[in-house]
Amino acid sequence: YGDGTTKRDYTYVSDIVNGIISSLDKAYPYEIINLGNNHPVSLKEMIETLEELLEKKAEISYLPMQPGDIQMTYADINKAKRLLDYETKVSFEEGMREFVGWYKRFG
C-alpha cells in the first residue's frame, strides 16, 4: 500500500531474542522496554533488497495508503540501551541475506 516510501523498523529475530534474554536476569518489578532496530527502512528499499538477493524482479501493484496507516514507525531503544545494555548486532542487509538464505533452503 502507498508509494513505497513508508518506513518500518525491521529487526532480525536474534536481536530481539538477545534483548529478551538480557532482561531475564534483571530485577525490575515492572518495566516496558522497546526492542527493535531503531533504523527505519523504506518499503521500496526492502523490496529492492529482496529483488537483488532473490535475483528476481518484483511485480508491484500500487494501492492507496490504508486508513490509519502512518508514514514511519521505529523503536526508541534508549531505555533498552540504558537498562539492558541492548544493541542490535544484525544490520538490515545482513538480516535480509539470512532470511533469503533460510527461505531458499526451506521455503
Short mmCIF file of N, CA, C and O in Angstrom, two decimals:
data_model
loop_
_atom_site.label_atom_id
_atom_site.label_comp_id
_atom_site.label_asym_id
_atom_site.label_seq_id
_atom_site.Cartn_x
_atom_site.Cartn_y
_atom_site.Cartn_z
N TYR A 1 0.84 -1.18 0.00
CA TYR A 1 0.00 0.00 0.00
C TYR A 1 0.88 1.24 0.00
O TYR A 1 1.94 1.26 0.60
N GLY A 2 0.45 2.27 -0.69
CA GLY A 2 1.21 3.51 -0.76
C GLY A 2 2.21 3.48 -1.91
O GLY A 2 2.15 2.64 -2.80
N ASP A 3 3.14 4.41 -1.85
CA ASP A 3 4.11 4.57 -2.94
C ASP A 3 5.49 3.98 -2.62
O ASP A 3 6.45 4.21 -3.33
N GLY A 4 5.59 3.23 -1.52
CA GLY A 4 6.87 2.61 -1.17
C GLY A 4 7.74 3.44 -0.26
O GLY A 4 8.84 3.02 0.09
N THR A 5 7.28 4.63 0.13
CA THR A 5 8.11 5.49 0.97
C THR A 5 7.85 5.30 2.46
O THR A 5 8.59 5.86 3.27
N THR A 6 6.83 4.51 2.83
CA THR A 6 6.62 4.26 4.25
C THR A 6 7.84 3.53 4.80
O THR A 6 8.50 2.77 4.10
N LYS A 7 8.13 3.79 6.05
CA LYS A 7 9.31 3.19 6.67
C LYS A 7 8.92 2.41 7.92
O LYS A 7 8.05 2.83 8.68
N ARG A 8 9.60 1.28 8.07
CA ARG A 8 9.38 0.43 9.23
C ARG A 8 10.74 0.02 9.81
O ARG A 8 11.76 0.04 9.15
N ASP A 9 10.69 -0.40 11.05
CA ASP A 9 11.87 -0.78 11.81
C ASP A 9 12.03 -2.30 11.74
O ASP A 9 11.58 -3.01 12.62
N TYR A 10 12.62 -2.81 10.68
CA TYR A 10 12.81 -4.24 10.52
C TYR A 10 13.95 -4.69 11.44
O TYR A 10 15.05 -4.16 11.37
N THR A 11 13.67 -5.67 12.28
CA THR A 11 14.64 -6.12 13.27
C THR A 11 14.81 -7.62 13.14
O THR A 11 13.83 -8.37 13.13
N TYR A 12 16.04 -8.07 13.07
CA TYR A 12 16.30 -9.50 12.94
C TYR A 12 15.98 -10.19 14.26
O TYR A 12 16.26 -9.68 15.35
N VAL A 13 15.41 -11.36 14.17
CA VAL A 13 14.87 -12.06 15.33
C VAL A 13 15.93 -12.30 16.41
O VAL A 13 15.63 -12.22 17.60
N SER A 14 17.16 -12.57 16.04
CA SER A 14 18.19 -12.83 17.06
C SER A 14 18.44 -11.60 17.93
O SER A 14 18.76 -11.74 19.11
N ASP A 15 18.31 -10.41 17.36
CA ASP A 15 18.47 -9.20 18.17
C ASP A 15 17.35 -9.07 19.20
O ASP A 15 17.59 -8.67 20.34
N ILE A 16 16.13 -9.41 18.82
CA ILE A 16 15.02 -9.38 19.77
C ILE A 16 15.22 -10.44 20.85
O ILE A 16 15.05 -10.16 22.05
N VAL A 17 15.59 -11.64 20.45
CA VAL A 17 15.83 -12.72 21.42
C VAL A 17 16.92 -12.30 22.40
O VAL A 17 16.79 -12.50 23.61
N ASN A 18 18.01 -11.70 21.91
CA ASN A 18 19.08 -11.26 22.81
C ASN A 18 18.58 -10.22 23.80
O ASN A 18 18.98 -10.22 24.97
N GLY A 19 17.71 -9.32 23.35
CA GLY A 19 17.13 -8.33 24.26
C GLY A 19 16.27 -8.98 25.33
O GLY A 19 16.33 -8.59 26.51
N ILE A 20 15.48 -9.95 24.95
CA ILE A 20 14.63 -10.66 25.92
C ILE A 20 15.50 -11.41 26.93
O ILE A 20 15.26 -11.34 28.14
N ILE A 21 16.51 -12.09 26.44
CA ILE A 21 17.40 -12.83 27.33
C ILE A 21 18.10 -11.87 28.30
O ILE A 21 18.23 -12.16 29.49
N SER A 22 18.51 -10.70 27.81
CA SER A 22 19.16 -9.71 28.67
C SER A 22 18.25 -9.25 29.80
O SER A 22 18.71 -8.90 30.88
N SER A 23 16.94 -9.26 29.56
CA SER A 23 16.01 -8.81 30.59
C SER A 23 15.76 -9.86 31.67
O SER A 23 15.30 -9.51 32.77
N LEU A 24 16.07 -11.11 31.40
CA LEU A 24 15.74 -12.18 32.33
C LEU A 24 16.50 -12.10 33.65
O LEU A 24 15.99 -12.51 34.69
N ASP A 25 17.72 -11.60 33.61
CA ASP A 25 18.50 -11.56 34.85
C ASP A 25 18.41 -10.20 35.56
O ASP A 25 19.17 -9.93 36.48
N LYS A 26 17.47 -9.38 35.15
CA LYS A 26 17.27 -8.08 35.79
C LYS A 26 16.15 -8.20 36.82
O LYS A 26 15.21 -8.97 36.65
N ALA A 27 16.24 -7.42 37.87
CA ALA A 27 15.24 -7.49 38.95
C ALA A 27 14.29 -6.30 38.90
O ALA A 27 13.92 -5.75 39.93
N TYR A 28 13.88 -5.90 37.73
CA TYR A 28 12.94 -4.80 37.61
C TYR A 28 11.53 -5.31 37.94
O TYR A 28 11.09 -6.29 37.35
N PRO A 29 10.83 -4.65 38.86
CA PRO A 29 9.49 -5.13 39.20
C PRO A 29 8.50 -4.97 38.05
O PRO A 29 7.62 -5.79 37.87
N TYR A 30 8.66 -3.91 37.27
CA TYR A 30 7.76 -3.67 36.14
C TYR A 30 8.37 -2.61 35.24
O TYR A 30 8.63 -1.49 35.69
N GLU A 31 8.64 -2.97 34.03
CA GLU A 31 9.18 -2.03 33.05
C GLU A 31 8.64 -2.36 31.67
O GLU A 31 8.46 -3.53 31.34
N ILE A 32 8.38 -1.34 30.89
CA ILE A 32 8.06 -1.50 29.48
C ILE A 32 9.29 -1.06 28.73
O ILE A 32 9.74 0.08 28.89
N ILE A 33 9.84 -1.96 27.93
CA ILE A 33 11.10 -1.69 27.23
C ILE A 33 10.91 -2.03 25.76
O ILE A 33 10.55 -3.16 25.42
N ASN A 34 11.15 -1.07 24.90
CA ASN A 34 11.08 -1.30 23.45
C ASN A 34 12.34 -1.98 22.96
O ASN A 34 13.45 -1.57 23.30
N LEU A 35 12.15 -3.02 22.17
CA LEU A 35 13.26 -3.66 21.48
C LEU A 35 13.02 -3.49 19.99
O LEU A 35 11.90 -3.64 19.51
N GLY A 36 14.03 -3.19 19.25
CA GLY A 36 13.92 -3.00 17.82
C GLY A 36 15.26 -2.62 17.26
O GLY A 36 16.29 -2.72 17.93
N ASN A 37 15.25 -2.14 16.04
CA ASN A 37 16.49 -1.82 15.35
C ASN A 37 16.79 -0.32 15.37
O ASN A 37 17.93 0.08 15.23
N ASN A 38 15.77 0.51 15.49
CA ASN A 38 15.93 1.95 15.57
C ASN A 38 16.50 2.57 14.29
O ASN A 38 17.05 3.65 14.31
N HIS A 39 16.40 1.85 13.17
CA HIS A 39 16.86 2.36 11.87
C HIS A 39 15.80 2.04 10.83
O HIS A 39 15.86 1.00 10.16
N PRO A 40 14.80 2.91 10.68
CA PRO A 40 13.71 2.62 9.74
C PRO A 40 14.20 2.49 8.29
O PRO A 40 15.12 3.20 7.87
N VAL A 41 13.59 1.57 7.57
CA VAL A 41 13.92 1.29 6.17
C VAL A 41 12.63 1.43 5.36
O VAL A 41 11.58 0.95 5.78
N SER A 42 12.73 2.05 4.20
CA SER A 42 11.53 2.23 3.37
C SER A 42 11.10 0.90 2.76
O SER A 42 11.92 0.00 2.53
N LEU A 43 9.82 0.81 2.49
CA LEU A 43 9.28 -0.37 1.82
C LEU A 43 9.95 -0.56 0.47
O LEU A 43 10.29 -1.68 0.07
N LYS A 44 10.19 0.54 -0.21
CA LYS A 44 10.86 0.49 -1.52
C LYS A 44 12.26 -0.14 -1.39
O LYS A 44 12.64 -0.99 -2.19
N GLU A 45 13.01 0.27 -0.35
CA GLU A 45 14.35 -0.29 -0.14
C GLU A 45 14.28 -1.78 0.22
O GLU A 45 15.11 -2.58 -0.24
N MET A 46 13.28 -2.17 1.02
CA MET A 46 13.13 -3.58 1.36
C MET A 46 12.86 -4.40 0.10
O MET A 46 13.46 -5.46 -0.11
N ILE A 47 11.97 -3.92 -0.76
CA ILE A 47 11.65 -4.65 -2.00
C ILE A 47 12.87 -4.72 -2.91
O ILE A 47 13.17 -5.78 -3.46
N GLU A 48 13.60 -3.62 -3.05
CA GLU A 48 14.81 -3.62 -3.88
C GLU A 48 15.84 -4.61 -3.35
O GLU A 48 16.51 -5.30 -4.12
N THR A 49 15.98 -4.69 -2.03
CA THR A 49 16.92 -5.63 -1.43
C THR A 49 16.50 -7.06 -1.71
O THR A 49 17.33 -7.90 -2.08
N LEU A 50 15.22 -7.35 -1.56
CA LEU A 50 14.72 -8.69 -1.88
C LEU A 50 14.92 -9.04 -3.35
O LEU A 50 15.32 -10.16 -3.69
N GLU A 51 14.65 -8.07 -4.23
CA GLU A 51 14.86 -8.31 -5.66
C GLU A 51 16.31 -8.69 -5.94
O GLU A 51 16.58 -9.63 -6.70
N GLU A 52 17.22 -7.97 -5.34
CA GLU A 52 18.65 -8.22 -5.56
C GLU A 52 19.04 -9.60 -5.02
O GLU A 52 19.72 -10.38 -5.71
N LEU A 53 18.61 -9.90 -3.81
CA LEU A 53 19.00 -11.17 -3.19
C LEU A 53 18.34 -12.38 -3.86
O LEU A 53 18.95 -13.45 -3.93
N LEU A 54 17.13 -12.21 -4.33
CA LEU A 54 16.41 -13.31 -4.99
C LEU A 54 16.68 -13.38 -6.49
O LEU A 54 16.27 -14.32 -7.15
N GLU A 55 17.36 -12.33 -6.99
CA GLU A 55 17.64 -12.21 -8.42
C GLU A 55 16.35 -12.34 -9.23
O GLU A 55 16.26 -13.09 -10.20
N LYS A 56 15.34 -11.60 -8.78
CA LYS A 56 14.02 -11.66 -9.39
C LYS A 56 13.36 -10.30 -9.23
O LYS A 56 13.44 -9.68 -8.18
N LYS A 57 12.73 -9.82 -10.28
CA LYS A 57 12.04 -8.54 -10.26
C LYS A 57 10.66 -8.70 -9.63
O LYS A 57 9.91 -9.61 -9.99
N ALA A 58 10.33 -7.83 -8.70
CA ALA A 58 9.02 -7.87 -8.05
C ALA A 58 7.94 -7.32 -8.98
O ALA A 58 8.19 -6.40 -9.75
N GLU A 59 6.78 -7.90 -8.89
CA GLU A 59 5.61 -7.36 -9.58
C GLU A 59 4.87 -6.50 -8.56
O GLU A 59 4.29 -7.03 -7.61
N ILE A 60 4.90 -5.19 -8.75
CA ILE A 60 4.37 -4.27 -7.76
C ILE A 60 3.04 -3.69 -8.23
O ILE A 60 2.93 -3.21 -9.36
N SER A 61 2.06 -3.75 -7.35
CA SER A 61 0.77 -3.10 -7.58
C SER A 61 0.64 -1.99 -6.54
O SER A 61 0.59 -2.27 -5.34
N TYR A 62 0.63 -0.76 -6.99
CA TYR A 62 0.50 0.36 -6.07
C TYR A 62 -0.97 0.56 -5.72
O TYR A 62 -1.82 0.62 -6.59
N LEU A 63 -1.24 0.62 -4.44
CA LEU A 63 -2.59 0.83 -3.93
C LEU A 63 -2.56 2.02 -2.97
O LEU A 63 -1.52 2.34 -2.40
N PRO A 64 -3.70 2.66 -2.76
CA PRO A 64 -3.73 3.80 -1.84
C PRO A 64 -3.32 3.38 -0.43
O PRO A 64 -3.51 2.23 -0.03
N MET A 65 -2.77 4.32 0.31
CA MET A 65 -2.45 4.08 1.71
C MET A 65 -3.72 3.63 2.43
O MET A 65 -4.81 4.09 2.12
N GLN A 66 -3.55 2.76 3.39
CA GLN A 66 -4.66 2.28 4.19
C GLN A 66 -5.05 3.33 5.24
O GLN A 66 -4.17 3.98 5.82
N PRO A 67 -6.34 3.48 5.50
CA PRO A 67 -6.76 4.43 6.54
C PRO A 67 -6.09 4.08 7.87
O PRO A 67 -6.05 2.92 8.27
N GLY A 68 -5.55 5.08 8.51
CA GLY A 68 -4.91 4.88 9.80
C GLY A 68 -3.45 4.49 9.73
O GLY A 68 -2.76 4.47 10.75
N ASP A 69 -2.95 4.14 8.54
CA ASP A 69 -1.54 3.78 8.41
C ASP A 69 -0.70 5.04 8.59
O ASP A 69 -1.14 6.15 8.29
N ILE A 70 0.52 4.88 9.06
CA ILE A 70 1.38 6.04 9.26
C ILE A 70 2.64 5.90 8.41
O ILE A 70 3.00 4.81 7.98
N GLN A 71 3.30 7.02 8.19
CA GLN A 71 4.45 7.08 7.29
C GLN A 71 5.66 6.32 7.82
O GLN A 71 6.38 5.69 7.07
N MET A 72 5.89 6.38 9.15
CA MET A 72 7.10 5.77 9.68
C MET A 72 6.88 5.28 11.11
O MET A 72 6.25 5.98 11.90
N THR A 73 7.38 4.09 11.41
CA THR A 73 7.41 3.59 12.78
C THR A 73 8.80 3.02 13.05
O THR A 73 9.43 2.46 12.16
N TYR A 74 9.25 3.20 14.28
CA TYR A 74 10.50 2.58 14.69
C TYR A 74 10.59 2.62 16.22
O TYR A 74 9.93 3.42 16.86
N ALA A 75 11.39 1.73 16.76
CA ALA A 75 11.52 1.58 18.20
C ALA A 75 12.49 2.62 18.76
O ALA A 75 13.58 2.82 18.23
N ASP A 76 12.09 3.25 19.86
CA ASP A 76 13.00 4.07 20.64
C ASP A 76 13.68 3.12 21.63
O ASP A 76 13.06 2.65 22.59
N ILE A 77 14.93 2.81 21.37
CA ILE A 77 15.62 1.79 22.17
C ILE A 77 16.54 2.40 23.24
O ILE A 77 17.35 1.69 23.84
N ASN A 78 16.40 3.69 23.51
CA ASN A 78 17.26 4.33 24.52
C ASN A 78 17.13 3.67 25.89
O ASN A 78 18.13 3.45 26.58
N LYS A 79 15.92 3.35 26.30
CA LYS A 79 15.71 2.70 27.60
C LYS A 79 16.33 1.31 27.60
O LYS A 79 16.94 0.89 28.59
N ALA A 80 16.18 0.57 26.50
CA ALA A 80 16.78 -0.77 26.41
C ALA A 80 18.30 -0.69 26.48
O ALA A 80 18.94 -1.54 27.12
N LYS A 81 18.87 0.32 25.86
CA LYS A 81 20.33 0.51 25.94
C LYS A 81 20.74 0.75 27.39
O LYS A 81 21.72 0.17 27.87
N ARG A 82 19.99 1.61 28.06
CA ARG A 82 20.33 2.00 29.43
C ARG A 82 20.12 0.85 30.42
O ARG A 82 20.99 0.57 31.24
N LEU A 83 18.98 0.18 30.35
CA LEU A 83 18.65 -0.84 31.35
C LEU A 83 19.19 -2.23 31.02
O LEU A 83 19.47 -3.02 31.91
N LEU A 84 19.31 -2.55 29.73
CA LEU A 84 19.69 -3.90 29.32
C LEU A 84 21.02 -3.96 28.59
O LEU A 84 21.46 -5.04 28.20
N ASP A 85 21.64 -2.81 28.38
CA ASP A 85 22.85 -2.74 27.56
C ASP A 85 22.57 -3.33 26.18
O ASP A 85 23.39 -4.04 25.60
N TYR A 86 21.37 -3.03 25.67
CA TYR A 86 20.88 -3.59 24.41
C TYR A 86 21.45 -2.85 23.20
O TYR A 86 21.45 -1.62 23.16
N GLU A 87 21.94 -3.60 22.27
CA GLU A 87 22.39 -3.08 20.98
C GLU A 87 22.04 -4.11 19.92
O GLU A 87 22.20 -5.31 20.15
N THR A 88 21.58 -3.65 18.77
CA THR A 88 21.37 -4.59 17.69
C THR A 88 22.71 -4.94 17.07
O THR A 88 23.63 -4.13 17.05
N LYS A 89 22.81 -6.17 16.60
CA LYS A 89 24.06 -6.64 16.01
C LYS A 89 23.90 -6.96 14.52
O LYS A 89 24.87 -7.00 13.79
N VAL A 90 22.67 -7.21 14.09
CA VAL A 90 22.43 -7.64 12.71
C VAL A 90 21.87 -6.46 11.91
O VAL A 90 20.81 -5.94 12.23
N SER A 91 22.60 -6.05 10.89
CA SER A 91 22.14 -4.95 10.03
C SER A 91 20.96 -5.41 9.20
O SER A 91 20.72 -6.62 9.04
N PHE A 92 20.24 -4.46 8.65
CA PHE A 92 19.11 -4.79 7.78
C PHE A 92 19.58 -5.68 6.63
O PHE A 92 18.96 -6.71 6.34
N GLU A 93 20.67 -5.31 5.98
CA GLU A 93 21.17 -6.06 4.83
C GLU A 93 21.56 -7.48 5.22
O GLU A 93 21.23 -8.44 4.53
N GLU A 94 22.25 -7.62 6.34
CA GLU A 94 22.67 -8.95 6.80
C GLU A 94 21.44 -9.80 7.16
O GLU A 94 21.36 -10.98 6.82
N GLY A 95 20.49 -9.20 7.83
CA GLY A 95 19.26 -9.91 8.19
C GLY A 95 18.50 -10.37 6.96
O GLY A 95 17.96 -11.48 6.93
N MET A 96 18.44 -9.53 5.95
CA MET A 96 17.74 -9.90 4.71
C MET A 96 18.48 -11.04 4.01
O MET A 96 17.85 -11.96 3.49
N ARG A 97 19.81 -11.01 4.00
CA ARG A 97 20.58 -12.12 3.42
C ARG A 97 20.29 -13.43 4.16
O ARG A 97 20.10 -14.48 3.55
N GLU A 98 20.26 -13.36 5.48
CA GLU A 98 19.96 -14.55 6.29
C GLU A 98 18.56 -15.06 6.00
O GLU A 98 18.34 -16.27 5.85
N PHE A 99 17.59 -14.14 5.95
CA PHE A 99 16.21 -14.52 5.68
C PHE A 99 16.07 -15.18 4.31
O PHE A 99 15.45 -16.24 4.18
N VAL A 100 16.66 -14.59 3.29
CA VAL A 100 16.56 -15.15 1.94
C VAL A 100 17.26 -16.50 1.87
O VAL A 100 16.77 -17.43 1.25
N GLY A 101 18.39 -16.64 2.56
CA GLY A 101 19.08 -17.93 2.61
C GLY A 101 18.19 -18.99 3.23
O GLY A 101 18.09 -20.12 2.73
N TRP A 102 17.54 -18.64 4.35
CA TRP A 102 16.62 -19.56 5.01
C TRP A 102 15.45 -19.91 4.06
O TRP A 102 15.09 -21.07 3.92
N TYR A 103 14.91 -18.89 3.41
CA TYR A 103 13.77 -19.10 2.51
C TYR A 103 14.14 -20.04 1.36
O TYR A 103 13.38 -20.93 1.01
N LYS A 104 15.33 -19.85 0.80
CA LYS A 104 15.76 -20.71 -0.30
C LYS A 104 15.96 -22.15 0.16
O LYS A 104 15.74 -23.09 -0.60
N ARG A 105 16.40 -22.34 1.41
CA ARG A 105 16.61 -23.70 1.93
C ARG A 105 15.30 -24.38 2.30
O ARG A 105 15.15 -25.57 2.08
N PHE A 106 14.37 -23.62 2.89
CA PHE A 106 13.17 -24.26 3.47
C PHE A 106 11.85 -23.78 2.87
O PHE A 106 10.83 -24.37 3.16
N GLY A 107 11.85 -22.71 2.09
CA GLY A 107 10.61 -22.13 1.59
C GLY A 107 10.11 -22.77 0.40
O GLY A 107 9.55 -23.51 -0.13
#
